[in-house]
Coordinates of C-alpha atoms and ligand atoms in Angstrom, one line a residue:
X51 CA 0.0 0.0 0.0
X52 CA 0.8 3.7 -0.9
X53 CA 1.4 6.3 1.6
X54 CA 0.3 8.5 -0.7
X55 CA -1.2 8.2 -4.5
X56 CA -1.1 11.9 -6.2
X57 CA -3.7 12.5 -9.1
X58 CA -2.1 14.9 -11.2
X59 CA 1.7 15.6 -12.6
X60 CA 1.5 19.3 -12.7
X61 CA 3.0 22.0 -11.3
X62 CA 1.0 21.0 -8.2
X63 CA 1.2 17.4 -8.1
X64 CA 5.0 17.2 -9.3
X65 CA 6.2 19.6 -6.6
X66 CA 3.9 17.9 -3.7
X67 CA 5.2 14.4 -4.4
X68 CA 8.6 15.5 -4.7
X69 CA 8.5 16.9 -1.2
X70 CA 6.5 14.0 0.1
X71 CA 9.5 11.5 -1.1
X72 CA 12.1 13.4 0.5
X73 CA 9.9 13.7 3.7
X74 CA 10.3 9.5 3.6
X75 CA 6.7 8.8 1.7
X76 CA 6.1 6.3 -0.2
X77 CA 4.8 8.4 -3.0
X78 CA 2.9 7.6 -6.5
X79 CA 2.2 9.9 -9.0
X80 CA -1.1 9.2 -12.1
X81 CA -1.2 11.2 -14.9
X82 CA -2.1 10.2 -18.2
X83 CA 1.1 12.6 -19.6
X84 CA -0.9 13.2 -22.8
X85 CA -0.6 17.1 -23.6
X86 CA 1.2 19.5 -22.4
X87 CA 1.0 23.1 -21.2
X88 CA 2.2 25.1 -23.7
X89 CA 2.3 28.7 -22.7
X90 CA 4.4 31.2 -21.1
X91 CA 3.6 32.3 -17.6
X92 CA 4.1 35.4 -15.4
X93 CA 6.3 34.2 -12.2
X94 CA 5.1 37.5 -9.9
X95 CA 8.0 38.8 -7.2
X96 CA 6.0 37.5 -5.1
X97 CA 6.1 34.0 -6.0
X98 CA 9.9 33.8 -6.2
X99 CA 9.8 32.9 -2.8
X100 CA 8.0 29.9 -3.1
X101 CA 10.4 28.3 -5.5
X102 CA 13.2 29.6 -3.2
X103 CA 11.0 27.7 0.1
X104 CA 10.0 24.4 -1.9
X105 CA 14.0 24.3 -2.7
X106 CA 13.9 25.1 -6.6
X107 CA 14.8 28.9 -6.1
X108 CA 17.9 27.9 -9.0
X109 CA 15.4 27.3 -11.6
X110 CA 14.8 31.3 -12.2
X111 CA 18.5 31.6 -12.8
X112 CA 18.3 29.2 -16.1
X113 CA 18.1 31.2 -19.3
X114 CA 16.1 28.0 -20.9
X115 CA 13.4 28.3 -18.9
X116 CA 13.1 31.5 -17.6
X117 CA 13.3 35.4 -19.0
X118 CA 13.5 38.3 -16.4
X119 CA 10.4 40.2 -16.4
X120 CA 10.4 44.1 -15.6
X121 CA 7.2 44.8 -14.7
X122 CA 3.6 45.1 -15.9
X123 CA 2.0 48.3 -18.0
X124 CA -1.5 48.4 -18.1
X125 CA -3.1 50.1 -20.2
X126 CA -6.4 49.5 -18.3
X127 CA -9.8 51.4 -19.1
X128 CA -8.8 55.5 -19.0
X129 CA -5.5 54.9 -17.5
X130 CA -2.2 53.8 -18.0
X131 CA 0.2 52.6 -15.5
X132 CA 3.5 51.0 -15.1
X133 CA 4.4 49.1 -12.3
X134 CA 8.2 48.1 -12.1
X135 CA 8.7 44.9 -9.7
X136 CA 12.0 46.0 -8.6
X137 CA 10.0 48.2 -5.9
X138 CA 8.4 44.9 -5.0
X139 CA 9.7 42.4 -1.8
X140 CA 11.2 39.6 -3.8
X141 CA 12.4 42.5 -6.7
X142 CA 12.6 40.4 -10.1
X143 CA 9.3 38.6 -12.0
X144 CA 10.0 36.3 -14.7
X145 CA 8.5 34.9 -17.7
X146 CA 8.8 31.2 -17.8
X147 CA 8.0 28.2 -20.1
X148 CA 5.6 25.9 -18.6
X149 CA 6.7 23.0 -20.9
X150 CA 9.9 23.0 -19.8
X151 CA 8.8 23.7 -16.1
X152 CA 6.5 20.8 -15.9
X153 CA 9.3 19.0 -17.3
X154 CA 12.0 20.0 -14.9
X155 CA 9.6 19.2 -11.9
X156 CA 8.4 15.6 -12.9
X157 CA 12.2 15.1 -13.2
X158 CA 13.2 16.4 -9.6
X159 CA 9.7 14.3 -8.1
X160 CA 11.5 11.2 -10.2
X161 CA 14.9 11.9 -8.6
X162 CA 13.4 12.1 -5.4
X163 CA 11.9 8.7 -5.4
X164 CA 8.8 9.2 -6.6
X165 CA 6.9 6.5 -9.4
X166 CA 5.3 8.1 -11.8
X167 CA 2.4 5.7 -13.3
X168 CA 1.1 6.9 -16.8
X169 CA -2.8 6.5 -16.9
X170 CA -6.0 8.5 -15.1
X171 CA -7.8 8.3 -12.1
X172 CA -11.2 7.0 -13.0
X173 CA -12.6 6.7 -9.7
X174 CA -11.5 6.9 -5.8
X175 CA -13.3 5.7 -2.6
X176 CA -12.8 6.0 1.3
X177 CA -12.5 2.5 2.5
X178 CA -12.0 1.8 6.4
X179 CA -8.7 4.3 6.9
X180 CA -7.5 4.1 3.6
X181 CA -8.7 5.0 0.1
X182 CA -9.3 2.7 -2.7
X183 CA -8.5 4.3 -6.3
X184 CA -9.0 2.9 -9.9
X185 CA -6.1 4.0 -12.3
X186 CA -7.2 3.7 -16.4
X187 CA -3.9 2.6 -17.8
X188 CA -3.6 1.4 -21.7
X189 CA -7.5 0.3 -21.5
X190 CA -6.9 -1.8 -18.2
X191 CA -8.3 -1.1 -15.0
X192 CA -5.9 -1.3 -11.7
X193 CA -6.7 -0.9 -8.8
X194 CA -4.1 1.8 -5.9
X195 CA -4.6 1.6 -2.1
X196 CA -3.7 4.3 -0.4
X197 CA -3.0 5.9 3.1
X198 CA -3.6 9.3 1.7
X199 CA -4.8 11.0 -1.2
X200 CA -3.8 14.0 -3.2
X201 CA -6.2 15.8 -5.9
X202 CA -4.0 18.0 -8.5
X203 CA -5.6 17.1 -11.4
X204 CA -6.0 21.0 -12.1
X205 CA -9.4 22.0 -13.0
X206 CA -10.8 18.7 -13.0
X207 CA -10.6 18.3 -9.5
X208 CA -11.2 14.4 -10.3
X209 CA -10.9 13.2 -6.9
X210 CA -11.9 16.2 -4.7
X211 CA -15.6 16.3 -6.3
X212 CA -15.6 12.2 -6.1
X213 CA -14.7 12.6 -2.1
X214 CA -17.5 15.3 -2.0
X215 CA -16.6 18.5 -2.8
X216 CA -18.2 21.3 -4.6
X217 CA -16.9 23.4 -7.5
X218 CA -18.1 26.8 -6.7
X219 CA -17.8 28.7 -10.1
X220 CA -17.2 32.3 -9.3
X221 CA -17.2 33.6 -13.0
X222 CA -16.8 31.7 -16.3
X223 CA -14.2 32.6 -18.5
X224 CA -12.3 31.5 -21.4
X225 CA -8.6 32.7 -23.0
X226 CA -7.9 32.1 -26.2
X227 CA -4.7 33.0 -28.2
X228 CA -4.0 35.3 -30.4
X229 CA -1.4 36.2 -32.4
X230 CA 1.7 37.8 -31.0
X231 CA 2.0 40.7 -32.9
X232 CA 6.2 42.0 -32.6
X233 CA 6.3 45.1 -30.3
X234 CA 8.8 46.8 -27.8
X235 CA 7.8 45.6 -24.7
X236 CA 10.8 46.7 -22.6
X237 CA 10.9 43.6 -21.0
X238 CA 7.5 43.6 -19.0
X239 CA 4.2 42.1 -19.4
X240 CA 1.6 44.5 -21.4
X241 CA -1.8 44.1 -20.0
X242 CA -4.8 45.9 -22.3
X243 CA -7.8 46.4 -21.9
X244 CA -11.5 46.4 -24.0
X245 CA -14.9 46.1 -24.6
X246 CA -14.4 42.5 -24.7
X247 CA -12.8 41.3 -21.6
X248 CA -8.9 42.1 -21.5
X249 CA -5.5 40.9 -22.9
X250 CA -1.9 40.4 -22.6
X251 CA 1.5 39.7 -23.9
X252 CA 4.8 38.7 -22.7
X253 CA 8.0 37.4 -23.9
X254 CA 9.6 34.6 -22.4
X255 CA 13.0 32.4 -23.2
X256 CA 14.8 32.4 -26.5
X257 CA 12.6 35.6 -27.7
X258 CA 9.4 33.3 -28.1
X259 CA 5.6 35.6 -27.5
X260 CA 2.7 35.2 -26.5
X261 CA -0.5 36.9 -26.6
X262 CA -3.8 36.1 -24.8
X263 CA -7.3 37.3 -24.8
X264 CA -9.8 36.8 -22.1
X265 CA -13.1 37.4 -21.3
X266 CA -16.9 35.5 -21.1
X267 CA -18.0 33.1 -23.8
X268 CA -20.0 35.6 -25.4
X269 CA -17.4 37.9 -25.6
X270 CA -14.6 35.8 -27.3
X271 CA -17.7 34.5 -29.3
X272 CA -15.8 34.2 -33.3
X273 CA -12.5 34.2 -32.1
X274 CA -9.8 32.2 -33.7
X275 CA -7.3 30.1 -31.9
X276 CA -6.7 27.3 -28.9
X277 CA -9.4 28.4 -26.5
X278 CA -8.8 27.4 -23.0
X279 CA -10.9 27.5 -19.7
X280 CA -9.7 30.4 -17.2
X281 CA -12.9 30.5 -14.8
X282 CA -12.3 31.5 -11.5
X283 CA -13.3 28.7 -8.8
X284 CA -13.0 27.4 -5.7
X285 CA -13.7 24.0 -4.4
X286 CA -15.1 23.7 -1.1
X287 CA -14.3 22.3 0.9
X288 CA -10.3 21.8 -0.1
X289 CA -9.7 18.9 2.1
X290 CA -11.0 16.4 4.5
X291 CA -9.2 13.3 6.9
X292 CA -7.2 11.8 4.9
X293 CA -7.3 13.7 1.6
X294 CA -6.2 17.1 0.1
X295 CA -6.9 19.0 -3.1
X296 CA -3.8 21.3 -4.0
X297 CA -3.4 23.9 -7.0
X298 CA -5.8 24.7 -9.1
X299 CA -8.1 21.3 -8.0
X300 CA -8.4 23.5 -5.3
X301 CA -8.6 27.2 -6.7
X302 CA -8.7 28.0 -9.7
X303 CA -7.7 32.0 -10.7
X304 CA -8.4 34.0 -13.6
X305 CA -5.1 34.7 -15.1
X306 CA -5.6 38.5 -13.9
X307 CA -4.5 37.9 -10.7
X308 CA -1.0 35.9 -11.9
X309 CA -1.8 33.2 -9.2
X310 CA -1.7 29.8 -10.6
X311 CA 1.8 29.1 -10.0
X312 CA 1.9 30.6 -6.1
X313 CA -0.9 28.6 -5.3
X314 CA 0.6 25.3 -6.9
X315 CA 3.5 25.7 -5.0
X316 CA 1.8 26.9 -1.8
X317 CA -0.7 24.7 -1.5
X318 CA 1.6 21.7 -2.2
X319 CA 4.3 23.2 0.8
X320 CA 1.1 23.2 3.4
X321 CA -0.3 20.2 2.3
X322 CA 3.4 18.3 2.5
X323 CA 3.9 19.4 5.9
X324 CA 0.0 18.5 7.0
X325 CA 1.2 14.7 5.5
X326 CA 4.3 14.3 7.0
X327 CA 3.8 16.1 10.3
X328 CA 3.1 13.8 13.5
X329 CA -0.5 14.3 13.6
X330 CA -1.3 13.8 9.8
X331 CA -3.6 15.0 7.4
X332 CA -6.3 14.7 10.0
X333 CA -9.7 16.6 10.2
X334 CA -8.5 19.5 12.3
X335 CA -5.2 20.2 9.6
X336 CA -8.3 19.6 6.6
X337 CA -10.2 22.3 8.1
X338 CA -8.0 24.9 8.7
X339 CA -6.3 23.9 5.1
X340 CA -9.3 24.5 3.6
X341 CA -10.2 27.7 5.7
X342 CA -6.5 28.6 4.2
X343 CA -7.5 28.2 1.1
X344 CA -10.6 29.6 0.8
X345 CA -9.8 33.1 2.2
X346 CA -6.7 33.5 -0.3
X347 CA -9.0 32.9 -2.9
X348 CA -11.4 35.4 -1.7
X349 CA -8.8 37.9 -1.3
X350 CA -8.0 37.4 -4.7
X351 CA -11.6 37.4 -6.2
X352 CA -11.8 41.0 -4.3
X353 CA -8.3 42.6 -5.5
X354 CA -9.7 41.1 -9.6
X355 CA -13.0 42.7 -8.7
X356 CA -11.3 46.0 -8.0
X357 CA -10.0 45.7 -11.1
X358 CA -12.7 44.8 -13.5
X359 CA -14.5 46.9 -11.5
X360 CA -12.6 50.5 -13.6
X361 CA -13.1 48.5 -17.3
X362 CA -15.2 51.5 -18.4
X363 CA -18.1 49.4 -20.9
X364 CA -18.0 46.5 -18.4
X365 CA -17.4 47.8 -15.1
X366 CA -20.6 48.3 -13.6
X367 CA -21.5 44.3 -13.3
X368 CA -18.6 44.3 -10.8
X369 CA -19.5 44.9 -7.5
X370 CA -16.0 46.3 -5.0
X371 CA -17.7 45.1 -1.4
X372 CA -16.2 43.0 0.5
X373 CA -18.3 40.6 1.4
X374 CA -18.7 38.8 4.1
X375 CA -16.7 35.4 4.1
X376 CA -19.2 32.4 4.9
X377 CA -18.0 29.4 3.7
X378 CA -20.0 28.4 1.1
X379 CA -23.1 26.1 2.6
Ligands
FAD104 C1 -4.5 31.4 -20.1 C2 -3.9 31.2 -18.8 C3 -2.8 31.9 -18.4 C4 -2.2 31.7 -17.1 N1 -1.2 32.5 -16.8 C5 -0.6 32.4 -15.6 C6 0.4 33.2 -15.2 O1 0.9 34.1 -15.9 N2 1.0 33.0 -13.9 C7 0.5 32.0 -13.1 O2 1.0 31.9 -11.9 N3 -0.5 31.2 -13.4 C8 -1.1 31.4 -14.6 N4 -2.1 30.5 -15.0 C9 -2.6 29.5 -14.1 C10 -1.7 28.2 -14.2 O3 -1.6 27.8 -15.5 C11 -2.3 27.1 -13.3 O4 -2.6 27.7 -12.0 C12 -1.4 25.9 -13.1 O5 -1.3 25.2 -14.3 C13 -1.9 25.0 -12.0 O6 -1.1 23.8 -11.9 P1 -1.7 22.5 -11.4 O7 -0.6 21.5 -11.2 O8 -2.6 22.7 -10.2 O9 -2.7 22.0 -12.6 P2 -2.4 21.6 -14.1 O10 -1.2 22.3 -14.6 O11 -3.7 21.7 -14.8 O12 -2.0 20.0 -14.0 C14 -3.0 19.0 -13.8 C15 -2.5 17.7 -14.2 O13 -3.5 16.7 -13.8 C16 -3.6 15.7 -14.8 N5 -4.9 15.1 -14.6 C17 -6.2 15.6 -14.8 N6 -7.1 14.7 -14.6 C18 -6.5 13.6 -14.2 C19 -7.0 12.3 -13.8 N7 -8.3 12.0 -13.7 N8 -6.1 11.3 -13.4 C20 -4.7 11.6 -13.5 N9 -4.2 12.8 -13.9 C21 -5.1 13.8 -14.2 C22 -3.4 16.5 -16.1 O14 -3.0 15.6 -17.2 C23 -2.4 17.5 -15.7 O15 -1.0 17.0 -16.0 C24 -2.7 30.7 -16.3 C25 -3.8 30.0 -16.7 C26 -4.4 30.2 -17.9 C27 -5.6 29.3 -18.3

């Protein structure tokens, strides 16, 4: 039996079982590895820390996978603003190729002892004090016990709403990219605004660009290109005895708020140290996990409300209260 079976080798999943097998776990890792994330991603200041606190801080120094980022102008409803990250805590923000990320990390999980078993998680159940998981590998059914659980299956959330939870869908939006038209960027990420949702562009490793355009299903309605989901939700609740949602599985953010990454790593540090700590992944570490969880997200859904709230054809739908935090019934 498996101390812990991982659903999920992204970001979220790679980093957690890679600090799960150093912590002495006996760690698997499902994914079916079909598809990968190709796009370029904002690493905030802010974020820099994580990789630093999850041990991977050397990964922002290598030119393959990273590019510095300066800043972020915004050319946002009747204003434009530049905001360099060099006045931020952590000082540098990067551009970095998730490809190669997801790469590097499923490497450094490998190297730390975790197995990585290529297939999907079809279906999960408590059973006594363990779970009982069914992995879809080649057309074959087998069947994973294990002690613990962990959901990073990204916006699937494959285990987490099989254990029970809820997907509470905040707003529904799509990206879809475009074509990166050549520009002078300066080095930062150009955020634009209009009366279709928003858009941005940055340059990442070996002078590659990107642009992306988000906004609601009506509003990207016609437009050409891969068309991805970028809704922002949370699942509630983000944990229970025994089991743990991490990354997206557990929030998702609209790519506004430059989350994704933060919360990857974040939530895979807390949930790592919940595992391997003395008293366990038990109901009291669940709760206040998902407690965790569930107020970063709203923090973030009020800063993005702020925001949307200045778009000057849109605006109005946005309301800037903060409201009351009730966990969602
Ligand atoms: C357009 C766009 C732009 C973004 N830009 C940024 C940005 O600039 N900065 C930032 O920080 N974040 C950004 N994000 C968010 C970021 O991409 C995500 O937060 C991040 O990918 C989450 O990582 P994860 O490991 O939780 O999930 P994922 O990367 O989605 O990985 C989930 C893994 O689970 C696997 N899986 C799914 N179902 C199963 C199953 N049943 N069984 C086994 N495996 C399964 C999948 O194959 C996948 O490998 C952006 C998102 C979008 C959509």
């Amino acid at each position: 039996m498996l101390d812990v079976l991982v659903c999920g080798a992204g970001p979220a999943g790679a980093t957690v079982s890679a600090l799960l097998s150093n912590g002495g776990m006996n760690v698997a890792v499902v994914d079916p590895m079909v598809g990968t994330t190709e796009r370029l991603e904002l690493v905030a200041p802010s974020t820099t820390r994580l990789f630093d606190a999850v041990g991977l801080g050397s990964l922002l120094r290598d030119p393959d996978l990273v590019r510095f980022c300066s800043g972020i102008r915004r050319d946002w409803g009747a204003k434009v603003s530049v905001e360099e990250f060099l006045s931020h805590r952590g000082g540098a923000g990067y551009a970095i190729d998730r490809r190669r990320l997801d790469r590097v990390l499923r490497e450094v999980s490998r190297k730390a002892g975790a197995r990585f078993i290529c297939g999907r998680i079809v279906a999960v159940e408590r059973e006594h004090s363990m779970f009982r998981a069914r992995v879809r590998r080649d057309g074959l059914n087998i069947t994973v016990f294990a002690r613990t659980v962990v959901d990073a299956s990204g916006r699937a959330a494959a285990l987490a709403r099989r254990l029970g939870a809820r997907r509470v869908l905040h707003e529904a939006l799509l990206a879809c990219r475009k074509e990166a038209v050549p520009t002078d960027t300066r080095g930062r990420l150009l955020v634009e605004s209009h009366s279709a949702g928003w858009s941005y562009r940055l340059e990442g490793p070996e002078g590659r660009c990107e642009a992306w355009e988000v906004g609601s299903k009506a509003d990207l309605r016609g437009s050409r290109g891969q068309v991805v989901d970028a809704s922002s939700v949370l699942c509630f609740p983000s944990a229970g005895p025994g089991w743990a949602a991490i990354g997206d599985a557990a929030a998702s953010f609209d790519p506004l708020c430059s989350q994704g990454i933060a919360n990857a790593l974040s939530t895979a540090l807390a949930i790592a140290g919940a595992v391997v700590s003395n008293a366990g992944l038990g109901e009291p570490a669940a709760r206040a996990y998902s407690e965790a969880v569930r107020r970063t997200f709203e923090n973030a859904e009020h800063g993005r409300r702020l925001t949307y709230s200045t778009l000057p054809d849109r605006g109005h739908r946005y309301s800037t209260e903060l409201t009351p935090s009730a966990p969602p019934s």
